[in-house]
Short mmCIF file of C-alpha atoms and ligand atoms in Angstrom, two decimals:
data_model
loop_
_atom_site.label_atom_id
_atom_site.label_comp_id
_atom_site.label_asym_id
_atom_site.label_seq_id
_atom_site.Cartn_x
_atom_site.Cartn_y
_atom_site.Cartn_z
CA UNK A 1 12.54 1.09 -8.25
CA UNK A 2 9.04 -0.16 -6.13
CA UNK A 3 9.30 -3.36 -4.83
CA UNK A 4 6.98 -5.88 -2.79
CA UNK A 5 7.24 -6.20 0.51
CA UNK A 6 4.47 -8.50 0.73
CA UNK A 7 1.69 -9.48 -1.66
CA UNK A 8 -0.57 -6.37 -0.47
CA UNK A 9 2.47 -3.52 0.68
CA UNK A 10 4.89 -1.94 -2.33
CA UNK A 11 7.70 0.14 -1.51
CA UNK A 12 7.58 3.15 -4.03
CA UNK A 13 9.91 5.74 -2.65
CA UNK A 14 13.04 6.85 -3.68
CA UNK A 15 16.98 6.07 -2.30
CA UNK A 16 18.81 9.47 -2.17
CA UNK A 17 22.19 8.02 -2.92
CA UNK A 18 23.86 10.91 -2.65
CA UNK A 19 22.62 12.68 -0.27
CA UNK A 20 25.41 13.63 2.52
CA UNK A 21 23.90 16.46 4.27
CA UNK A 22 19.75 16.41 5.55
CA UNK A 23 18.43 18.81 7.37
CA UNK A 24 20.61 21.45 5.20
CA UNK A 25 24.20 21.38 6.86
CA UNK A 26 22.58 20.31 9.96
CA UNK A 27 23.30 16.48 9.66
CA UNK A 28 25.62 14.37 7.60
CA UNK A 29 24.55 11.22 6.31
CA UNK A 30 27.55 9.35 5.41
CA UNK A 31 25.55 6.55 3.94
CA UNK A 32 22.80 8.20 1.91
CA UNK A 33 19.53 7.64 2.55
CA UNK A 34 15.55 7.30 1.08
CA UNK A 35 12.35 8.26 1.66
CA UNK A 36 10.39 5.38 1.93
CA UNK A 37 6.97 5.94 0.92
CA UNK A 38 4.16 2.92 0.58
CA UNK A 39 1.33 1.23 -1.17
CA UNK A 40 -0.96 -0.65 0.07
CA UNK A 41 -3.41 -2.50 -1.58
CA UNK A 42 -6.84 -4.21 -0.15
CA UNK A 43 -10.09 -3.70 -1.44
CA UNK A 44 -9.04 0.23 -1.28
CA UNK A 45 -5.82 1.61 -1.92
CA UNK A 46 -3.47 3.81 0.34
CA UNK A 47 -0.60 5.19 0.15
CA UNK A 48 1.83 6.16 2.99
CA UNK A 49 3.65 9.29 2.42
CA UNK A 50 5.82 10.74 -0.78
CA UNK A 51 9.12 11.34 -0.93
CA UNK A 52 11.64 15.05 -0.97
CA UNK A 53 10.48 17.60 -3.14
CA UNK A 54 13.17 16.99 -5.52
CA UNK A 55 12.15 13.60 -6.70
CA UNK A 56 8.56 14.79 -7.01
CA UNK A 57 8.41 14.43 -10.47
CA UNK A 58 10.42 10.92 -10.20
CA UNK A 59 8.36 9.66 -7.56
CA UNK A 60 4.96 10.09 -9.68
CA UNK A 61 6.33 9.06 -12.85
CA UNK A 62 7.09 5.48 -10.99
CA UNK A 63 4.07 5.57 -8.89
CA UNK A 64 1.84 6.34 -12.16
CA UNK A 65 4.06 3.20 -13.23
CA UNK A 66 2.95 0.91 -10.28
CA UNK A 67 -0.67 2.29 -10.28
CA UNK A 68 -3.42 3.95 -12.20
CA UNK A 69 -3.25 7.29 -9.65
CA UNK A 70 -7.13 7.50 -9.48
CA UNK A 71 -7.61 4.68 -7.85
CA UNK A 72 -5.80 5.34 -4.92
CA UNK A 73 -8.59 6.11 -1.97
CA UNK A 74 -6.81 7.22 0.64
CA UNK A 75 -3.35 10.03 0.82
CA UNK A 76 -1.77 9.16 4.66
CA UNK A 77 0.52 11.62 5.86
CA UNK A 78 2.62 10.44 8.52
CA UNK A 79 4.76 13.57 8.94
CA UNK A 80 4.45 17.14 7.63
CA UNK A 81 8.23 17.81 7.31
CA UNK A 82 8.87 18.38 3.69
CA UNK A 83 11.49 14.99 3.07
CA UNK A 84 7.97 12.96 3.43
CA UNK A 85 5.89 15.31 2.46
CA UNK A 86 7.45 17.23 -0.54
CA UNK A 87 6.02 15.13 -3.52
CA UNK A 88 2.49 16.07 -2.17
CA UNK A 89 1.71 18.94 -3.80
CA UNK A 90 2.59 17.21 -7.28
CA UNK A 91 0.33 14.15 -6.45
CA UNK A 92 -2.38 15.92 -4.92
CA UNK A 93 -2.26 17.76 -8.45
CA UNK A 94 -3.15 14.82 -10.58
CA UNK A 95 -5.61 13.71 -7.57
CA UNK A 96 -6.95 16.73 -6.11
CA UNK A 97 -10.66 15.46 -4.21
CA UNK A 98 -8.88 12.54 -2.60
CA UNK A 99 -8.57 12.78 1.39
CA UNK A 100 -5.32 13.43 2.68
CA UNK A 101 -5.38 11.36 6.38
CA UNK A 102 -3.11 13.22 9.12
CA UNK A 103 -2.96 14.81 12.82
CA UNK A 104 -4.81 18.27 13.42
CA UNK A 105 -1.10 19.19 13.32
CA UNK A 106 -0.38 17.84 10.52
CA UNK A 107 -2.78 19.72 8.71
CA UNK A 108 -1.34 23.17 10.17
CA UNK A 109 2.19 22.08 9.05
CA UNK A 110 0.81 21.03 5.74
CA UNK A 111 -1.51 24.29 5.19
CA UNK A 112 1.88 26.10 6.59
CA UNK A 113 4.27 24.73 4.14
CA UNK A 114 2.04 24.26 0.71
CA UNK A 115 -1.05 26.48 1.16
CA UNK A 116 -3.47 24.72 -0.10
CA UNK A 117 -6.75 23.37 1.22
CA UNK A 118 -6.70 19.96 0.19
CA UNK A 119 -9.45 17.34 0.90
CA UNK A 120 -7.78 16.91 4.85
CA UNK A 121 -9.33 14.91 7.46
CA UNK A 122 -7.47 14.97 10.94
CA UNK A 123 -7.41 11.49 12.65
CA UNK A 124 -6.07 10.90 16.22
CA UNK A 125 -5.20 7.81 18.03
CA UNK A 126 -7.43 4.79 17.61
CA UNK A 127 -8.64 6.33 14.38
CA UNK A 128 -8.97 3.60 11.47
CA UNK A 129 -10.08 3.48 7.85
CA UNK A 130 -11.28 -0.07 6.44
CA UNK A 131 -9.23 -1.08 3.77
CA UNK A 132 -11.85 -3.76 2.82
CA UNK A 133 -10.19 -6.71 5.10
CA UNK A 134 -7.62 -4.88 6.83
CA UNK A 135 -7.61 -1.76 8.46
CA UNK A 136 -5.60 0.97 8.78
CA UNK A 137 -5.58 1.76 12.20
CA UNK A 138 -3.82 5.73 13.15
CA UNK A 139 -1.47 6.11 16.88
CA UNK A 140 -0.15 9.97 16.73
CA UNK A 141 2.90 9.95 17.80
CA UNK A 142 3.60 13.29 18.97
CA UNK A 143 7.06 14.75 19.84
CA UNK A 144 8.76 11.74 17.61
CA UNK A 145 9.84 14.22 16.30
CA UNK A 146 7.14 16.60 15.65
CA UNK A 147 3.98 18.21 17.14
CA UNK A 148 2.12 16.28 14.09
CA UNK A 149 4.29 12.82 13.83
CA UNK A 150 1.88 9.86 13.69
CA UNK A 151 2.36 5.88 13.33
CA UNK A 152 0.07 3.91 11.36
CA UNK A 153 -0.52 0.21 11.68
CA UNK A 154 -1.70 -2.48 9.26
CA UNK A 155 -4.06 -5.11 10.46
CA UNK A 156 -3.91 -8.27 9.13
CA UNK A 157 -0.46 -8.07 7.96
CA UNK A 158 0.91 -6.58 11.19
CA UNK A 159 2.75 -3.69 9.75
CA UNK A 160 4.09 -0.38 11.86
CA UNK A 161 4.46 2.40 9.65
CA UNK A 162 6.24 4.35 12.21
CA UNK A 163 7.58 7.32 9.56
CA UNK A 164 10.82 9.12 11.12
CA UNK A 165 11.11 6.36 14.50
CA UNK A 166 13.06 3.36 14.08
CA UNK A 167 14.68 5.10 10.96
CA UNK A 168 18.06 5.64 9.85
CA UNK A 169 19.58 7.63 7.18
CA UNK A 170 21.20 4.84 4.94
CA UNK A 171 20.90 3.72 0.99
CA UNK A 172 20.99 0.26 0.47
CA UNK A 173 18.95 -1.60 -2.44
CA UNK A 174 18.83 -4.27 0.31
CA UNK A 175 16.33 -2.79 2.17
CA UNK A 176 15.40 -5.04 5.13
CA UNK A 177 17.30 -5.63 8.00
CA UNK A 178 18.18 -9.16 8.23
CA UNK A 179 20.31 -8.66 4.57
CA UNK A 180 22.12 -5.87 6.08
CA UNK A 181 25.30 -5.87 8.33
CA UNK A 182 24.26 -5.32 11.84
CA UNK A 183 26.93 -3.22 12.79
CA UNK A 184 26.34 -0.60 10.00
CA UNK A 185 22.41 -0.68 10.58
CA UNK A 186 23.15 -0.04 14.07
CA UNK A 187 25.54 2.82 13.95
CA UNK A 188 23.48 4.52 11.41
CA UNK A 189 20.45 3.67 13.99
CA UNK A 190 21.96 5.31 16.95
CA UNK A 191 23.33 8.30 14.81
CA UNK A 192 19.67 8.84 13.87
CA UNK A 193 18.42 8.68 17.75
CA UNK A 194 21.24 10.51 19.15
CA UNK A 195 21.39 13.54 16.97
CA UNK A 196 17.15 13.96 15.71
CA UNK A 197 15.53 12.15 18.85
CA UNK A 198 17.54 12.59 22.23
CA UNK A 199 15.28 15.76 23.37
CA UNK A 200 12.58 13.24 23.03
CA UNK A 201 13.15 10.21 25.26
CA UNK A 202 10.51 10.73 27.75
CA UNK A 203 8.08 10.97 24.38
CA UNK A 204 9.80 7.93 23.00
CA UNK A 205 9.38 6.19 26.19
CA UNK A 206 5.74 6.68 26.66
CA UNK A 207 5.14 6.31 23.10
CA UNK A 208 6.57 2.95 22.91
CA UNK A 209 4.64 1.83 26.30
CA UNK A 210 1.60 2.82 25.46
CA UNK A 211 2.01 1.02 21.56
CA UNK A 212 3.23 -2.34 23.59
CA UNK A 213 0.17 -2.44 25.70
CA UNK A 214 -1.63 -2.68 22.90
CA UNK A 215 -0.04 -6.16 22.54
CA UNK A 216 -0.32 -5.87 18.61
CA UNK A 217 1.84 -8.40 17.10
CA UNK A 218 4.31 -6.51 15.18
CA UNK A 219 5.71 -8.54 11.96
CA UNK A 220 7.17 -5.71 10.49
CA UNK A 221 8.32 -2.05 11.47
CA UNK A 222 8.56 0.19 7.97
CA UNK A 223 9.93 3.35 8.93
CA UNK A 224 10.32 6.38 6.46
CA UNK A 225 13.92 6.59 6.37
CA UNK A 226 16.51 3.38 5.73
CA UNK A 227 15.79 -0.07 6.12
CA UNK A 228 12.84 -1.95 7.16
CA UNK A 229 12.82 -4.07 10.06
CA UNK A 230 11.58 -7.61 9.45
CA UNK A 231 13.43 -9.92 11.43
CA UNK A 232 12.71 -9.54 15.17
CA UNK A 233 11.49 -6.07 14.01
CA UNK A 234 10.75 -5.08 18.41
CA UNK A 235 14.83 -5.16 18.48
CA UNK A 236 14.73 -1.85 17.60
CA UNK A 237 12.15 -0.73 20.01
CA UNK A 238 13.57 -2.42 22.54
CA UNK A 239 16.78 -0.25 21.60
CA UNK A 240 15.05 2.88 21.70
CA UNK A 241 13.97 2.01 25.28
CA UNK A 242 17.15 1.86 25.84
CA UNK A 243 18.38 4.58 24.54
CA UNK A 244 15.30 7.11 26.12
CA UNK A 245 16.30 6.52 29.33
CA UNK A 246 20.09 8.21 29.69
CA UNK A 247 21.84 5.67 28.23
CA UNK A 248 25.54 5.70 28.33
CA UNK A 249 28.44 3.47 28.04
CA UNK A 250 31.31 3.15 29.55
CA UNK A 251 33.27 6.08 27.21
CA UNK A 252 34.78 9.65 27.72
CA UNK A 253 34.05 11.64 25.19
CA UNK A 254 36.81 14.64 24.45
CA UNK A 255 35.96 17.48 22.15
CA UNK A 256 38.23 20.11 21.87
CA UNK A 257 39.63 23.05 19.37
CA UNK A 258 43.10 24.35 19.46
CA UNK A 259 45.33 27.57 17.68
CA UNK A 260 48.70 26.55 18.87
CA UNK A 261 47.68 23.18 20.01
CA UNK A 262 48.20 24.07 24.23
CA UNK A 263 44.40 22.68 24.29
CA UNK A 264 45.23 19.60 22.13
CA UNK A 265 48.50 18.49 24.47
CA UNK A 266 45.82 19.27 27.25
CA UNK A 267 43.26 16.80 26.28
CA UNK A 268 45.59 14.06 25.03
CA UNK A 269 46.90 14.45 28.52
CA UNK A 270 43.76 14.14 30.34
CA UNK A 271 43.47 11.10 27.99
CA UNK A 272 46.42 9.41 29.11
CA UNK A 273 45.41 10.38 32.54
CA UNK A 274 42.29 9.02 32.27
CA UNK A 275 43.73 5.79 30.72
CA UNK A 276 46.23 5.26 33.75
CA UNK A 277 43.46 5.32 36.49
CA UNK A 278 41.11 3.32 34.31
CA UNK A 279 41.95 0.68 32.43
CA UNK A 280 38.48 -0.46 31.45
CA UNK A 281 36.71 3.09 30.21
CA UNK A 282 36.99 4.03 26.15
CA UNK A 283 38.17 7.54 25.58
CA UNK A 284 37.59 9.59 22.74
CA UNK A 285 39.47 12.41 21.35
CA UNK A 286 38.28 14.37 18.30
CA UNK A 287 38.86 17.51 17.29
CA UNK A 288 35.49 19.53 16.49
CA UNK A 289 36.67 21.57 14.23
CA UNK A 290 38.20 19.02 11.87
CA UNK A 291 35.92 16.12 12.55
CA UNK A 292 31.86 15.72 12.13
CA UNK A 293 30.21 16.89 14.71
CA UNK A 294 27.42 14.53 14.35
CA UNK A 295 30.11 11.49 15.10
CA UNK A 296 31.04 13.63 17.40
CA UNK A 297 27.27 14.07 18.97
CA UNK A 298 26.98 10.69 18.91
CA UNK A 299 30.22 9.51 20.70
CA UNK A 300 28.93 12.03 23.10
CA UNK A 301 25.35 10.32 23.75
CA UNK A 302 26.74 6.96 24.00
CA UNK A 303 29.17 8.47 26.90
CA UNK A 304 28.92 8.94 30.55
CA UNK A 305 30.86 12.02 30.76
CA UNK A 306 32.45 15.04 28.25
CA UNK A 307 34.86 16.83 28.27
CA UNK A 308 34.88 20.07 26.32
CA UNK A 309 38.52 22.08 25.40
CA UNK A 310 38.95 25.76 23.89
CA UNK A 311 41.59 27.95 24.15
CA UNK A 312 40.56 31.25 25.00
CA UNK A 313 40.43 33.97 22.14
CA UNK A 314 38.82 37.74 22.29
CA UNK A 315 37.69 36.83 25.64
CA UNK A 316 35.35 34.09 24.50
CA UNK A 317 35.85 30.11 22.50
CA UNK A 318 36.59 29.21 19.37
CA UNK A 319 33.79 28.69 16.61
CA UNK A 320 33.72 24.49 16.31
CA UNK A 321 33.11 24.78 19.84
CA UNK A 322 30.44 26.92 20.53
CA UNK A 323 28.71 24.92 17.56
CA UNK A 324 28.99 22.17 19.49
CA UNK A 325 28.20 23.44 22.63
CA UNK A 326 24.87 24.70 21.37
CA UNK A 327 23.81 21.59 19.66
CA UNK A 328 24.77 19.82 23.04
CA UNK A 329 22.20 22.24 24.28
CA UNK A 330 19.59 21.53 22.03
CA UNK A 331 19.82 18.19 22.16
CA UNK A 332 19.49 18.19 26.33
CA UNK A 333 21.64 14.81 27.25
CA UNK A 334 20.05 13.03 30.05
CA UNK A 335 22.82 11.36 32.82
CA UNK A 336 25.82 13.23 31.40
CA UNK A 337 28.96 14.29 33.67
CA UNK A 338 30.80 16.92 32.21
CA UNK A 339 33.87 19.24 32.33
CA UNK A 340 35.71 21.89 30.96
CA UNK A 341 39.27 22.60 29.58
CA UNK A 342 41.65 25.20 27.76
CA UNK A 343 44.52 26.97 27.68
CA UNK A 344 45.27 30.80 27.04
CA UNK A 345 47.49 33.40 26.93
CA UNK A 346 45.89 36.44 28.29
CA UNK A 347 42.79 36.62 29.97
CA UNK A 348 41.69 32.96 30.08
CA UNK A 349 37.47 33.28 29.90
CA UNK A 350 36.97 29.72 27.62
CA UNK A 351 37.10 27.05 30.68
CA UNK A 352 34.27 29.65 32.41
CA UNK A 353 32.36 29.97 29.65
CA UNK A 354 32.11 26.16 28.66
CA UNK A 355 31.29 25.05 32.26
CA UNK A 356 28.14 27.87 32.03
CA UNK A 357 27.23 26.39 28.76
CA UNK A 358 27.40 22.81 29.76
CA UNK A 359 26.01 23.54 32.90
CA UNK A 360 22.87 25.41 30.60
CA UNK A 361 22.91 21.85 28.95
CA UNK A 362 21.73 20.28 31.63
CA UNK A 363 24.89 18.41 32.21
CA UNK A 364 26.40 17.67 35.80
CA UNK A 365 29.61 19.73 36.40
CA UNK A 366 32.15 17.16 37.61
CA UNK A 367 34.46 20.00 38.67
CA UNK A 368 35.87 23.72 37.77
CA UNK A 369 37.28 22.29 35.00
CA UNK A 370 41.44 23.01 34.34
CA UNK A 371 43.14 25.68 32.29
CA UNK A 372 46.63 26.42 31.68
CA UNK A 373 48.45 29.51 30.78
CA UNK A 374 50.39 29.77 27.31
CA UNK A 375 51.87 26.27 26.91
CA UNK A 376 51.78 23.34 29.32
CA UNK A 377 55.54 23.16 30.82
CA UNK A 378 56.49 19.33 32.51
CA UNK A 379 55.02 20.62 35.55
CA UNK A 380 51.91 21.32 33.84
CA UNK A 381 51.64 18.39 32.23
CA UNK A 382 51.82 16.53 34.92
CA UNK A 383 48.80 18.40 36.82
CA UNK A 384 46.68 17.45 33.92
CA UNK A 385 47.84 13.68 34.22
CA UNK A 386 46.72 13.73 37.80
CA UNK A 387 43.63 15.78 36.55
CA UNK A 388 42.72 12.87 34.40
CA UNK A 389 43.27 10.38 36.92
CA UNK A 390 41.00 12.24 39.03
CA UNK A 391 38.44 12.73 36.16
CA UNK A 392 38.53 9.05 35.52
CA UNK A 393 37.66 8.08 39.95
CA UNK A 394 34.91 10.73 39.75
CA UNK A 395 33.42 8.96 37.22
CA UNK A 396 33.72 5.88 38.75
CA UNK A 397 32.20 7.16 41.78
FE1 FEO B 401 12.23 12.41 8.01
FE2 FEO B 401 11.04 14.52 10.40
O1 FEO B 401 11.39 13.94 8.68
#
């Protein structure tokens, strides 16, 4: 349902309750989320992006609710990926002359994904329309998280509309930050960062410069995704500062997979090695294959080092972890140490093969890594206890 965020700005998107997977299986979103998309009214009426595809027809029917469509003046599209942009084709339907406001790339991706020539007109930074006594005033924001990402900003009521940045995928019909419990609005923030923004922090770090020294006053930051920041709204973009510039706590992460669970006993071991020589350091154990990776992904950005376990089968690792190698990969970790473990039975390829991949990553090898033939015996065990210890002073160092 829309609601006011001020007398001039109405939220009119949609909360996707149920949604649990975005990005098709790519990302799980425990807590829902919406697409936020917004009206503002001055003397001329805009609206900020639309909502998923599949609400199309919901989002107009409420919009047509809120507003005679006609009179809005000006379409702004934010982003061209299709959770903003899908209920565009059905509004620019019922309004087909009116200008649709986005980046030169925006217009590709928009040509790209709906072929059709709507009325477009590319703005870049600096770029403003005159709402009659505010302005809207454009800041492209490339790379956060696309080639055509843009901000815009509201004068006069000090608004960011920074579309995917400073979002988070969560469903609340609370909707601004200061009703929400911090702790959930932060690990839903840092989820967001860590698994759609992370190849991005030198973007996010220049982005967010060059937006301070424009010493707007920021009242408000109303991102496209999740709840809208209106207490202390910079918090957040002081937290992405943060976060761009290989941040880490001080955590092991351990990921492993296991058949005859050698590779678990191995990286419980490490564990408790790691836990003797360090009393101070978090460690955390999941299992990929049973637990989601994106928890996992995040554990892993908030970490100084990883440690990645497979036994060895058909000369090569098991599935959950080459998934998560390669989205390690992808996502190209700044400051990480990393290692790898396994055990096997025959030829014994997986520790090998996860040091090349982490080392692809971008990660800093801490050593070979440690394998173990069939199952770990008392003498074995005891290696990987001192292997921990040692794991745990090398981080340290
Ligand atoms: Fe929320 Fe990049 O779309």
């Amino acid at each position: 349902m829309a609601f006011k965020i001020n007398n001039n700005v109405t939220w009119v998107g949609k909360t996707d309750w149920e949604l649990r997977k975005f990005h098709g299986e790519e990302l799980s979103t425990f807590r829902g989320s919406s697409y936020n998309s917004y009206l503002v009214r001055d003397e001329k009426i805009a609206l900020i992006d639309t909502v998923w595809a599949p609400f199309a027809e919901e989002f107009i029917e409420k919009l047509e609710k809120e507003i005679d469509l006609n009179k809005i003046d000006y379409v702004i599209a934010n982003h061209a990926e299709m959770d903003h942009s899908g209920a565009l084709p059905a509004l620019m339907n019922k309004i087909p002359e009116k200008p649709v406001y986005c980046t030169q790339n925006g217009i590709r991706s928009l040509k790209g994904h709906y072929h059709k020539d709507w009325n477009f007109v590319p703005v870049k930074t600096g770029d403003k329309i005159s709402l009659g006594n505010k302005e809207l005033v454009f800041v492209e924001a490339r790379m956060l998280h696309w080639p055509d990402s843009m901000f815009c900003y509201l004068t006069g009521d000090n608004i960011l509309f920074s579309n995917d940045a400073f979002g988070q995928h969560f469903a609340s019909e609370l909707m601004f930050n200061d009703l929400i419990d911090e702790h959930e609005l932060y690990e839903e923030a840092i989820k967001y960062y860590a698994n759609i923004l992370t190849p991005f922090g030198n973007f996010v770090e220049q982005k967010i410069n060059e937006v301070l020294a424009l010493k707007l006053t920021v009242n408000m930051i109303c991102p496209s995704h999740g709840i809208i920041w209106r207490d202390n709204p910079l918090q957040i973009v002081n937290k992405y500062m943060e976060w761009a510039k290989g941040y880490q706590e001080n955590q092991i992460t351990i990921a492993y997979d296991t058949m005859w669970n050698g590779t678990r006993q191995i990286a419980e071991t490490i564990a408790e090695g790691i836990k003797s020589s360090d009393k101070e350091i978090t460690v955390k154990l999941y299992n990929s294959a049973r637990h989601d990776v994106n928890t996992i992904i995040t554990e892993i950005f908030k970490s100084k080092a990883v440690l990645i376990g497979s036994p060895t089968i058909n000369k090569g690792i098991l599935n959950s972890t080459a998934a998560i190698l390669e989205f390690i990969k992808g996502l190209s970790f700044k400051n990480k140490k990393a290692a790898a473990f396994g055990s096997f039975g025959w030829s014994g390829e997986s520790v090998k093969i996860i040091t090349e991949e982490l080392t692809k990553a971008g990660m800093e090898i801490i050593d070979e890594g440690i394998r173990i033939q069939w199952h770990p015996d008392p003498e074995g065990l005891a290696k990987i206890f001192q292997y921990g210890q040692e794991i745990a002073v090398k981080i340290k160092d």
